[in-house]
């Protein structure tokens, strides 16, 4: 029996691909022992046990960004975290470690190397995090979601995705999806969303231009986010919803998407072959623009800067695109060529290679 230790967490961007690989390993071999290493503070503390996996925890030790008291304490705390993970690896008989970034990944990589256990790195973002940059230097395998991600020895494997996305049959679900959102299955649909909390810029732009979308002969499914107070005009063909717990149905209905460009979002849209306009979140280190870059280069998507998305820009650039069947068809074909639905299997193949060595 093989014992796998999957390390990562903190955000959905780390936890979801981790869980997809965990599910893939369990589906392939029910006897495999799949353990997860995370922190008590991260999203994994809730999601991992809910999915039925044992969560082992390690102290959250952020890399210091400035010379302060935390920086002075960092070396001792980090060494303790590595020692703790080394002990877990020995006690649980771990055969291989798979890291997805986040606070748990860095001590897991160093502990695995010290214990002479092979480890594999998966990086979801086009701009890699520090833990994965360090881990890639001595990893047995490195997989990235996006081509061109600057990690040593990287292989493009795609993103491990949720099964409901990988197995989505949009045609079969279209009628159910339309009924779910109160829309017409026969009409083309523009899907706009900015994540679970929403995106003010997207909401403002389409809150001012929704009538133009409808006038173009399209219907609009607008996921505004849980914190939004955007009013619902209550008109036919414009569905305003705060939150969607069935994104598979939203994607099944979508003929075109306008959204943020988080790594998982871009990977899912590409995998489903849906043309898109991405509006990268302007806060952070620019990773959302980089996540969308490959799709834009391939002709599958367009990029509009957050500050530039206004109702006027929607009318001038997005609405004419909705009327251009040839251009959207070319974008859809490019998206289908760009997307990868086998990310989970590809990461598991990297793990198998690491074990074989």
Short mmCIF file of C-alpha atoms in Angstrom, two decimals, residues 18-260:
data_model
loop_
_atom_site.label_atom_id
_atom_site.label_comp_id
_atom_site.label_asym_id
_atom_site.label_seq_id
_atom_site.Cartn_x
_atom_site.Cartn_y
_atom_site.Cartn_z
CA UNK A 18 -5.06 19.17 -3.79
CA UNK A 19 -8.46 17.61 -3.19
CA UNK A 20 -8.87 16.80 -6.88
CA UNK A 21 -5.61 14.83 -6.81
CA UNK A 22 -6.59 13.17 -3.52
CA UNK A 23 -9.87 12.05 -5.08
CA UNK A 24 -8.01 10.80 -8.15
CA UNK A 25 -5.62 8.74 -6.06
CA UNK A 26 -8.44 7.27 -4.01
CA UNK A 27 -10.50 6.47 -7.11
CA UNK A 28 -7.56 4.64 -8.67
CA UNK A 29 -6.64 2.64 -5.58
CA UNK A 30 -9.10 2.44 -2.70
CA UNK A 31 -6.38 0.88 -0.53
CA UNK A 32 -4.03 3.85 -0.87
CA UNK A 33 -3.46 5.91 2.27
CA UNK A 34 -4.02 9.55 1.30
CA UNK A 35 -3.06 12.05 4.01
CA UNK A 36 -3.23 15.83 3.82
CA UNK A 37 -0.85 18.27 5.51
CA UNK A 38 -2.15 21.78 6.17
CA UNK A 39 -2.54 24.40 8.86
CA UNK A 40 -5.27 24.91 11.43
CA UNK A 41 -5.99 28.38 10.07
CA UNK A 42 -6.39 27.64 6.37
CA UNK A 43 -9.43 26.67 4.33
CA UNK A 44 -8.18 23.09 4.38
CA UNK A 45 -9.03 22.81 8.09
CA UNK A 46 -12.70 22.75 7.07
CA UNK A 47 -12.70 21.30 3.56
CA UNK A 48 -10.32 18.36 3.96
CA UNK A 49 -12.21 16.56 6.76
CA UNK A 50 -15.50 17.25 4.95
CA UNK A 51 -14.12 15.36 1.93
CA UNK A 52 -13.20 12.41 4.17
CA UNK A 53 -9.42 12.80 4.37
CA UNK A 54 -7.28 12.89 7.48
CA UNK A 55 -5.74 16.31 8.05
CA UNK A 56 -2.33 16.48 9.68
CA UNK A 57 -1.35 19.97 10.76
CA UNK A 58 1.83 21.98 10.89
CA UNK A 59 2.38 25.43 12.37
CA UNK A 60 1.78 28.36 10.04
CA UNK A 61 5.17 30.04 9.66
CA UNK A 62 5.03 32.86 7.09
CA UNK A 63 8.25 33.84 5.36
CA UNK A 64 9.29 37.23 6.77
CA UNK A 65 8.78 40.21 4.47
CA UNK A 66 10.44 42.82 6.70
CA UNK A 67 13.07 42.89 9.47
CA UNK A 68 10.82 42.76 12.54
CA UNK A 69 10.29 40.56 15.58
CA UNK A 70 8.61 37.85 13.48
CA UNK A 71 11.68 37.74 11.22
CA UNK A 72 13.94 37.15 14.23
CA UNK A 73 11.77 34.26 15.40
CA UNK A 74 11.32 32.76 11.94
CA UNK A 75 14.39 30.47 11.72
CA UNK A 76 13.62 28.63 14.96
CA UNK A 77 9.91 28.30 14.17
CA UNK A 78 10.59 27.10 10.64
CA UNK A 79 13.11 24.48 11.75
CA UNK A 80 10.56 23.23 14.29
CA UNK A 81 7.94 22.95 11.53
CA UNK A 82 10.33 20.94 9.35
CA UNK A 83 11.19 18.64 12.26
CA UNK A 84 7.49 18.10 12.95
CA UNK A 85 6.82 17.10 9.35
CA UNK A 86 9.88 14.80 9.30
CA UNK A 87 8.41 13.01 12.32
CA UNK A 88 5.04 12.66 10.59
CA UNK A 89 6.70 11.24 7.47
CA UNK A 90 8.50 8.61 9.53
CA UNK A 91 5.58 7.73 11.79
CA UNK A 92 3.06 7.43 8.94
CA UNK A 93 5.41 5.67 6.53
CA UNK A 94 4.97 8.28 3.80
CA UNK A 95 6.22 7.12 0.39
CA UNK A 96 5.84 10.37 -1.55
CA UNK A 97 4.95 14.00 -0.88
CA UNK A 98 2.93 16.15 -3.28
CA UNK A 99 2.93 19.90 -2.64
CA UNK A 100 0.55 22.53 -3.96
CA UNK A 101 1.99 25.66 -2.38
CA UNK A 102 0.92 27.55 0.71
CA UNK A 103 2.26 27.55 4.24
CA UNK A 104 2.34 23.77 4.63
CA UNK A 105 4.26 23.12 1.42
CA UNK A 106 7.68 24.59 2.21
CA UNK A 107 8.33 22.57 5.41
CA UNK A 108 6.93 19.49 3.64
CA UNK A 109 9.43 19.82 0.78
CA UNK A 110 12.39 20.27 3.10
CA UNK A 111 11.25 17.47 5.40
CA UNK A 112 10.83 15.10 2.47
CA UNK A 113 14.28 15.90 1.16
CA UNK A 114 15.81 15.33 4.60
CA UNK A 115 14.01 11.99 4.91
CA UNK A 116 15.00 10.99 1.34
CA UNK A 117 11.34 10.75 0.32
CA UNK A 118 10.57 11.90 -3.26
CA UNK A 119 8.34 14.92 -3.64
CA UNK A 120 6.43 16.52 -6.48
CA UNK A 121 5.48 20.20 -6.84
CA UNK A 122 2.35 21.53 -8.53
CA UNK A 123 2.02 25.26 -9.20
CA UNK A 124 -1.43 26.60 -10.08
CA UNK A 125 -0.49 30.20 -10.92
CA UNK A 126 1.55 31.49 -13.82
CA UNK A 127 3.61 33.44 -11.27
CA UNK A 128 4.82 30.84 -8.76
CA UNK A 129 4.76 31.25 -5.01
CA UNK A 130 7.94 31.27 -2.95
CA UNK A 131 7.39 27.81 -1.44
CA UNK A 132 7.15 26.22 -4.87
CA UNK A 133 10.11 28.18 -6.22
CA UNK A 134 12.22 26.72 -3.43
CA UNK A 135 10.72 23.24 -3.70
CA UNK A 136 11.20 22.98 -7.46
CA UNK A 137 14.98 23.14 -7.08
CA UNK A 138 15.17 19.59 -5.72
CA UNK A 139 11.79 18.07 -6.60
CA UNK A 140 11.45 14.73 -8.36
CA UNK A 141 8.82 16.31 -10.60
CA UNK A 142 7.35 19.76 -11.20
CA UNK A 143 3.98 20.34 -12.82
CA UNK A 144 2.50 23.71 -13.76
CA UNK A 145 -0.98 24.72 -14.84
CA UNK A 146 0.22 27.28 -17.40
CA UNK A 147 2.98 27.04 -19.99
CA UNK A 148 5.86 29.40 -19.33
CA UNK A 149 5.58 29.36 -15.54
CA UNK A 150 9.17 30.03 -14.39
CA UNK A 151 9.94 26.94 -12.29
CA UNK A 152 12.97 24.72 -12.71
CA UNK A 153 12.17 21.51 -14.59
CA UNK A 154 8.52 22.44 -15.03
CA UNK A 155 6.15 20.39 -17.20
CA UNK A 156 2.78 21.78 -18.27
CA UNK A 157 0.22 19.39 -16.78
CA UNK A 158 -2.79 21.66 -16.38
CA UNK A 159 -4.91 22.18 -13.31
CA UNK A 160 -6.44 19.31 -11.34
CA UNK A 161 -10.12 20.17 -11.65
CA UNK A 162 -13.36 19.29 -9.90
CA UNK A 163 -15.02 16.19 -11.34
CA UNK A 164 -18.21 18.09 -12.11
CA UNK A 165 -16.18 20.34 -14.43
CA UNK A 166 -14.08 17.57 -15.99
CA UNK A 167 -17.16 15.49 -16.75
CA UNK A 168 -19.45 18.38 -17.73
CA UNK A 169 -21.70 17.71 -20.73
CA UNK A 170 -23.06 21.17 -21.50
CA UNK A 171 -25.54 19.95 -24.10
CA UNK A 172 -27.09 17.40 -21.75
CA UNK A 173 -27.35 19.92 -18.90
CA UNK A 174 -28.53 22.97 -20.86
CA UNK A 175 -32.24 22.57 -20.22
CA UNK A 176 -31.73 21.91 -16.51
CA UNK A 177 -29.31 24.84 -16.27
CA UNK A 178 -31.73 27.26 -17.94
CA UNK A 179 -34.56 26.20 -15.64
CA UNK A 180 -32.30 26.54 -12.60
CA UNK A 181 -31.58 30.20 -13.39
CA UNK A 182 -34.92 31.09 -14.94
CA UNK A 183 -33.48 31.63 -18.40
CA UNK A 184 -34.14 30.33 -21.93
CA UNK A 185 -32.14 27.26 -23.00
CA UNK A 186 -32.42 28.31 -26.65
CA UNK A 187 -31.00 31.83 -26.22
CA UNK A 188 -27.25 32.62 -26.16
CA UNK A 189 -26.04 33.40 -22.64
CA UNK A 190 -23.33 35.69 -21.33
CA UNK A 191 -22.04 34.62 -17.91
CA UNK A 192 -20.47 37.32 -15.72
CA UNK A 193 -18.92 36.47 -12.37
CA UNK A 194 -16.15 37.65 -10.08
CA UNK A 195 -15.81 34.94 -7.46
CA UNK A 196 -17.79 34.11 -4.33
CA UNK A 197 -17.52 37.67 -2.96
CA UNK A 198 -18.07 39.27 -6.33
CA UNK A 199 -16.13 41.98 -8.16
CA UNK A 200 -17.25 45.57 -7.81
CA UNK A 201 -15.82 46.59 -11.18
CA UNK A 202 -17.68 43.84 -13.05
CA UNK A 203 -20.88 44.56 -11.15
CA UNK A 204 -20.71 48.28 -11.86
CA UNK A 205 -19.93 47.79 -15.54
CA UNK A 206 -22.69 45.29 -16.25
CA UNK A 207 -25.07 46.95 -13.82
CA UNK A 208 -24.90 49.87 -16.25
CA UNK A 209 -24.80 47.92 -19.51
CA UNK A 210 -27.10 44.94 -19.02
CA UNK A 211 -29.76 46.42 -21.31
CA UNK A 212 -27.22 46.62 -24.14
CA UNK A 213 -26.48 42.90 -23.73
CA UNK A 214 -30.18 42.08 -23.92
CA UNK A 215 -30.65 44.40 -26.91
CA UNK A 216 -27.92 42.41 -28.71
CA UNK A 217 -30.15 39.33 -28.49
CA UNK A 218 -28.32 37.73 -25.58
CA UNK A 219 -29.43 36.89 -22.06
CA UNK A 220 -27.23 37.65 -19.07
CA UNK A 221 -26.46 35.46 -16.06
CA UNK A 222 -24.81 37.83 -13.58
CA UNK A 223 -23.31 36.33 -10.43
CA UNK A 224 -22.74 39.42 -8.31
CA UNK A 225 -21.19 37.90 -5.17
CA UNK A 226 -22.47 37.50 -1.64
CA UNK A 227 -21.46 41.01 -0.55
CA UNK A 228 -23.05 42.81 -3.48
CA UNK A 229 -25.97 45.19 -3.19
CA UNK A 230 -26.47 45.52 -6.94
CA UNK A 231 -30.21 45.85 -7.54
CA UNK A 232 -32.06 43.26 -9.61
CA UNK A 233 -34.26 45.04 -12.18
CA UNK A 234 -36.40 41.91 -12.45
CA UNK A 235 -36.51 41.80 -16.23
CA UNK A 236 -36.78 38.72 -18.40
CA UNK A 237 -33.44 37.53 -19.72
CA UNK A 238 -31.35 39.10 -16.94
CA UNK A 239 -30.74 36.76 -14.03
CA UNK A 240 -29.05 38.43 -11.05
CA UNK A 241 -27.85 35.95 -8.42
CA UNK A 242 -25.64 36.56 -5.40
CA UNK A 243 -24.03 33.15 -5.21
CA UNK A 244 -23.98 29.95 -7.28
CA UNK A 245 -23.33 26.58 -5.69
CA UNK A 246 -23.75 24.81 -9.05
CA UNK A 247 -21.13 26.41 -11.27
CA UNK A 248 -21.39 23.39 -13.53
CA UNK A 249 -24.90 24.55 -14.45
CA UNK A 250 -23.71 28.13 -14.98
CA UNK A 251 -20.94 26.92 -17.29
CA UNK A 252 -23.32 24.58 -19.11
CA UNK A 253 -25.49 27.57 -20.00
CA UNK A 254 -22.62 29.94 -20.88
CA UNK A 255 -21.74 30.73 -24.49
CA UNK A 256 -19.35 33.50 -23.43
CA UNK A 257 -17.81 34.50 -20.11
CA UNK A 258 -16.57 37.71 -18.53
CA UNK A 259 -14.74 37.08 -15.27
CA UNK A 260 -11.71 37.55 -13.08
#
